[in-house]
PDB file of C-alpha atoms in Angstrom:
ATOM      1  CA  MET A 122      25.735  63.370 -23.713  1.00 90.00           C
ATOM      2  CA  VAL A 123      28.000  61.561 -26.140  1.00 93.00           C
ATOM      3  CA  ARG A 124      28.612  57.751 -25.994  1.00 93.00           C
ATOM      4  CA  THR A 125      30.901  55.593 -28.111  1.00 93.00           C
ATOM      5  CA  VAL A 126      29.465  52.102 -28.529  1.00 95.00           C
ATOM      6  CA  ALA A 127      31.754  49.288 -30.178  1.00 94.00           C
ATOM      7  CA  THR A 128      29.083  46.355 -30.577  1.00 94.00           C
ATOM      8  CA  ALA A 129      25.498  45.738 -31.132  1.00 94.00           C
ATOM      9  CA  GLU A 130      25.479  44.065 -27.650  1.00 96.00           C
ATOM     10  CA  GLU A 131      26.604  47.483 -26.045  1.00 96.00           C
ATOM     11  CA  MET A 132      24.038  49.123 -27.973  1.00 97.00           C
ATOM     12  CA  ARG A 133      21.480  46.986 -26.289  1.00 97.00           C
ATOM     13  CA  GLU A 134      23.126  47.449 -22.901  1.00 97.00           C
ATOM     14  CA  LEU A 135      22.825  51.402 -23.428  1.00 97.00           C
ATOM     15  CA  GLY A 136      19.216  50.671 -24.456  1.00 97.00           C
ATOM     16  CA  ALA A 137      18.652  48.878 -21.062  1.00 97.00           C
ATOM     17  CA  GLU A 138      20.453  51.739 -19.091  1.00 97.00           C
ATOM     18  CA  LEU A 139      18.431  54.427 -20.873  1.00 97.00           C
ATOM     19  CA  ALA A 140      15.247  52.450 -20.137  1.00 97.00           C
ATOM     20  CA  GLY A 141      15.909  53.287 -16.147  1.00 95.00           C
ATOM     21  CA  LEU A 142      15.657  56.794 -16.986  1.00 95.00           C
ATOM     22  CA  LEU A 143      12.241  56.412 -18.940  1.00 96.00           C
ATOM     23  CA  ARG A 144       8.960  56.855 -17.651  1.00 95.00           C
ATOM     24  CA  PRO A 145       5.279  56.953 -18.740  1.00 95.00           C
ATOM     25  CA  GLY A 146       4.756  60.088 -20.880  1.00 92.00           C
ATOM     26  CA  ASP A 147       8.180  60.222 -22.425  1.00 95.00           C
ATOM     27  CA  LEU A 148       8.815  60.707 -26.194  1.00 94.00           C
ATOM     28  CA  VAL A 149      12.350  59.221 -27.546  1.00 96.00           C
ATOM     29  CA  VAL A 150      13.086  60.189 -31.162  1.00 94.00           C
ATOM     30  CA  LEU A 151      15.755  58.265 -32.869  1.00 95.00           C
ATOM     31  CA  SER A 152      17.775  59.057 -35.753  1.00 95.00           C
ATOM     32  CA  GLY A 153      20.583  57.901 -38.142  1.00 94.00           C
ATOM     33  CA  PRO A 154      21.264  56.264 -41.336  1.00 93.00           C
ATOM     34  CA  LEU A 155      19.995  52.808 -42.357  1.00 89.00           C
ATOM     35  CA  GLY A 156      21.739  50.055 -40.136  1.00 89.00           C
ATOM     36  CA  ALA A 157      23.002  52.729 -37.621  1.00 93.00           C
ATOM     37  CA  GLY A 158      21.444  50.564 -34.857  1.00 94.00           C
ATOM     38  CA  LYS A 159      18.227  52.352 -33.979  1.00 94.00           C
ATOM     39  CA  THR A 160      16.355  49.116 -33.709  1.00 94.00           C
ATOM     40  CA  THR A 161      19.284  47.599 -31.643  1.00 95.00           C
ATOM     41  CA  LEU A 162      19.047  50.486 -29.088  1.00 97.00           C
ATOM     42  CA  ALA A 163      15.051  50.062 -29.044  1.00 96.00           C
ATOM     43  CA  GLN A 164      15.488  46.329 -28.367  1.00 96.00           C
ATOM     44  CA  GLY A 165      17.698  47.270 -25.426  1.00 97.00           C
ATOM     45  CA  ILE A 166      15.203  49.844 -24.226  1.00 97.00           C
ATOM     46  CA  GLY A 167      12.386  47.144 -24.482  1.00 97.00           C
ATOM     47  CA  GLU A 168      14.399  44.586 -22.339  1.00 96.00           C
ATOM     48  CA  GLY A 169      15.227  47.185 -19.975  1.00 97.00           C
ATOM     49  CA  LEU A 170      11.376  48.251 -19.618  1.00 97.00           C
ATOM     50  CA  LYS A 171      10.468  44.481 -19.585  1.00 97.00           C
ATOM     51  CA  VAL A 172       7.872  44.587 -22.359  1.00 96.00           C
ATOM     52  CA  ARG A 173       6.722  41.776 -24.272  1.00 94.00           C
ATOM     53  CA  GLY A 174       8.918  41.241 -27.308  1.00 84.00           C
ATOM     54  CA  PRO A 175      10.487  40.815 -29.653  1.00 89.00           C
ATOM     55  CA  ILE A 176      11.357  44.116 -30.343  1.00 90.00           C
ATOM     56  CA  THR A 177      11.957  44.332 -34.196  1.00 87.00           C
ATOM     57  CA  SER A 178      11.766  46.989 -36.923  1.00 81.00           C
ATOM     58  CA  PRO A 179       8.148  48.039 -37.512  1.00 69.00           C
ATOM     59  CA  THR A 180       9.071  49.310 -40.770  1.00 66.00           C
ATOM     60  CA  PHE A 181       6.056  47.771 -42.547  1.00 64.00           C
ATOM     61  CA  VAL A 182       3.498  47.888 -39.820  1.00 66.00           C
ATOM     62  CA  ILE A 183       4.592  51.515 -38.866  1.00 71.00           C
ATOM     63  CA  ALA A 184       3.924  51.093 -35.131  1.00 78.00           C
ATOM     64  CA  ARG A 185       3.674  48.056 -32.652  1.00 82.00           C
ATOM     65  CA  VAL A 186       2.702  48.297 -29.086  1.00 84.00           C
ATOM     66  CA  HIS A 187       4.749  46.241 -26.328  1.00 91.00           C
ATOM     67  CA  PRO A 188       2.825  45.702 -23.255  1.00 93.00           C
ATOM     68  CA  SER A 189       4.841  45.811 -19.944  1.00 94.00           C
ATOM     69  CA  LEU A 190       5.460  42.402 -18.299  1.00 94.00           C
ATOM     70  CA  ALA A 191       6.138  44.146 -15.201  1.00 91.00           C
ATOM     71  CA  ASP A 192       4.656  46.965 -13.553  1.00 89.00           C
ATOM     72  CA  GLY A 193       5.867  49.603 -16.031  1.00 92.00           C
ATOM     73  CA  PRO A 194       4.959  51.436 -18.846  1.00 95.00           C
ATOM     74  CA  ALA A 195       4.138  49.896 -22.404  1.00 94.00           C
ATOM     75  CA  LEU A 196       6.403  50.686 -25.183  1.00 95.00           C
ATOM     76  CA  VAL A 197       5.062  52.214 -28.412  1.00 91.00           C
ATOM     77  CA  HIS A 198       7.609  51.546 -31.088  1.00 90.00           C
ATOM     78  CA  VAL A 199       7.140  53.661 -34.345  1.00 87.00           C
ATOM     79  CA  ASP A 200       8.949  53.658 -37.656  1.00 83.00           C
ATOM     80  CA  ALA A 201       8.338  56.762 -39.269  1.00 77.00           C
ATOM     81  CA  TYR A 202      10.528  55.980 -42.326  1.00 68.00           C
ATOM     82  CA  ARG A 203       7.821  55.553 -44.822  1.00 66.00           C
ATOM     83  CA  LEU A 204       5.520  58.522 -43.505  1.00 63.00           C
ATOM     84  CA  GLY A 205       4.867  61.183 -45.840  1.00 60.00           C
ATOM     85  CA  GLY A 206       4.405  63.766 -43.379  1.00 55.00           C
ATOM     86  CA  ASP A 207       2.451  65.347 -40.296  1.00 55.00           C
ATOM     87  CA  LEU A 208      -0.806  64.156 -41.375  1.00 47.00           C
ATOM     88  CA  GLU A 209       0.108  60.618 -41.651  1.00 53.00           C
ATOM     89  CA  VAL A 210       1.919  60.911 -37.992  1.00 52.00           C
ATOM     90  CA  ASP A 211      -1.501  62.452 -37.058  1.00 53.00           C
ATOM     91  CA  ASP A 212      -3.332  59.292 -38.312  1.00 52.00           C
ATOM     92  CA  LEU A 213      -1.391  57.010 -35.856  1.00 57.00           C
ATOM     93  CA  ASP A 214      -2.923  58.760 -32.980  1.00 53.00           C
ATOM     94  CA  LEU A 215       0.207  58.505 -31.001  1.00 61.00           C
ATOM     95  CA  ASP A 216      -0.866  61.173 -28.599  1.00 61.00           C
ATOM     96  CA  ALA A 217      -3.858  58.986 -27.482  1.00 58.00           C
ATOM     97  CA  SER A 218      -1.212  56.680 -25.773  1.00 64.00           C
ATOM     98  CA  LEU A 219       1.582  58.880 -25.057  1.00 66.00           C
ATOM     99  CA  GLU A 220       0.696  59.949 -21.206  1.00 81.00           C
ATOM    100  CA  GLU A 221       0.665  56.175 -20.093  1.00 87.00           C
ATOM    101  CA  SER A 222       3.518  54.703 -22.310  1.00 92.00           C
ATOM    102  CA  VAL A 223       7.121  55.328 -23.745  1.00 95.00           C
ATOM    103  CA  THR A 224       6.814  56.348 -27.029  1.00 93.00           C
ATOM    104  CA  LEU A 225       9.729  55.647 -29.316  1.00 94.00           C
ATOM    105  CA  VAL A 226      10.000  56.827 -32.899  1.00 91.00           C
ATOM    106  CA  GLU A 227      12.725  55.818 -35.195  1.00 90.00           C
ATOM    107  CA  TRP A 228      13.126  58.295 -38.205  1.00 85.00           C
ATOM    108  CA  GLY A 229      11.045  60.682 -36.268  1.00 81.00           C
ATOM    109  CA  GLU A 230      13.135  63.925 -36.721  1.00 82.00           C
ATOM    110  CA  GLY A 231      11.134  66.614 -38.093  1.00 79.00           C
ATOM    111  CA  LEU A 232       7.939  64.870 -37.765  1.00 74.00           C
ATOM    112  CA  VAL A 233       6.874  64.054 -34.165  1.00 80.00           C
ATOM    113  CA  GLU A 234       8.463  66.756 -32.059  1.00 81.00           C
ATOM    114  CA  GLY A 235       4.882  68.416 -31.787  1.00 79.00           C
ATOM    115  CA  LEU A 236       3.880  65.302 -29.685  1.00 80.00           C
ATOM    116  CA  ALA A 237       5.555  66.494 -26.622  1.00 85.00           C
ATOM    117  CA  GLU A 238       7.125  69.613 -25.310  1.00 89.00           C
ATOM    118  CA  ASP A 239       9.711  67.261 -23.550  1.00 94.00           C
ATOM    119  CA  ARG A 240      11.588  64.439 -25.548  1.00 94.00           C
ATOM    120  CA  LEU A 241      14.791  62.763 -25.638  1.00 97.00           C
ATOM    121  CA  GLU A 242      16.548  62.958 -29.012  1.00 96.00           C
ATOM    122  CA  ILE A 243      19.017  60.407 -29.814  1.00 97.00           C
ATOM    123  CA  SER A 244      21.205  60.391 -32.852  1.00 96.00           C
ATOM    124  CA  ILE A 245      23.296  57.365 -34.013  1.00 96.00           C
ATOM    125  CA  GLU A 246      26.191  57.790 -36.335  1.00 94.00           C
ATOM    126  CA  ARG A 247      28.582  55.166 -37.756  1.00 88.00           C
ATOM    127  CA  GLY A 248      32.218  55.395 -36.919  1.00 75.00           C
ATOM    128  CA  GLU A 249      34.569  56.570 -39.613  1.00 65.00           C
ATOM    129  CA  ALA A 250      35.595  52.861 -40.276  1.00 53.00           C
ATOM    130  CA  ALA A 251      33.946  50.827 -43.126  1.00 42.00           C
ATOM    131  CA  GLU A 252      30.024  50.851 -43.167  1.00 52.00           C
ATOM    132  CA  THR A 253      30.229  47.099 -41.946  1.00 50.00           C
ATOM    133  CA  SER A 254      31.979  48.242 -38.645  1.00 64.00           C
ATOM    134  CA  GLU A 255      29.757  48.065 -35.442  1.00 66.00           C
ATOM    135  CA  GLY A 256      31.551  51.330 -33.987  1.00 89.00           C
ATOM    136  CA  ARG A 257      28.743  53.988 -33.412  1.00 94.00           C
ATOM    137  CA  THR A 258      28.688  57.183 -31.612  1.00 95.00           C
ATOM    138  CA  VAL A 259      25.553  58.010 -30.036  1.00 96.00           C
ATOM    139  CA  ARG A 260      24.460  61.408 -28.918  1.00 96.00           C
ATOM    140  CA  LEU A 261      21.709  62.224 -26.591  1.00 96.00           C
ATOM    141  CA  ARG A 262      19.936  65.300 -26.077  1.00 95.00           C
ATOM    142  CA  GLY A 263      17.107  66.051 -23.666  1.00 95.00           C
ATOM    143  CA  VAL A 264      14.701  68.758 -24.507  1.00 95.00           C
ATOM    144  CA  GLY A 265      12.374  70.458 -22.071  1.00 94.00           C
ATOM    145  CA  PRO A 266      12.395  70.534 -18.182  1.00 95.00           C
ATOM    146  CA  ARG A 267      11.663  66.912 -17.985  1.00 94.00           C
ATOM    147  CA  TRP A 268      15.283  66.325 -19.158  1.00 94.00           C
ATOM    148  CA  GLU A 269      17.095  69.138 -17.272  1.00 92.00           C
ATOM    149  CA  GLY A 270      19.915  67.571 -15.199  1.00 85.00           C
ATOM    150  CA  VAL A 271      18.736  63.855 -16.521  1.00 84.00           C
ATOM    151  CA  VAL A 272      21.075  63.274 -19.562  1.00 71.00           C
TER     152      VAL A 272
END
């Protein structure tokens, strides 16, 4: 699925919409250049899951757990930008909470796919306009039986 998103607010709305599809055990892998809107999408997912916030970029803490304020799963929000490889991903023990949480990993492409057979891969690209333009193309790709017919 491909979606064009014009503003940051639309990106959050898309995230909230995606949250309605997510359930405990889901792995979401976000990719895209700096400033593409990965954290903005994560904010919308957090809002949709009704987790404790605020959802901010976990670049310097690597991972944050946002417990549910409702009757849903927690959101484990990870920023793999500063991770050097598979061993550092293993050190995070993401698989320990994977079954009961939604795990969302920014910059996780090529690092976290081994955590789950099923995952939702989301890539965000800037439009052809200037880098300051908010327009984005969001590509969603479900991997594995969990996502067949969902995305």
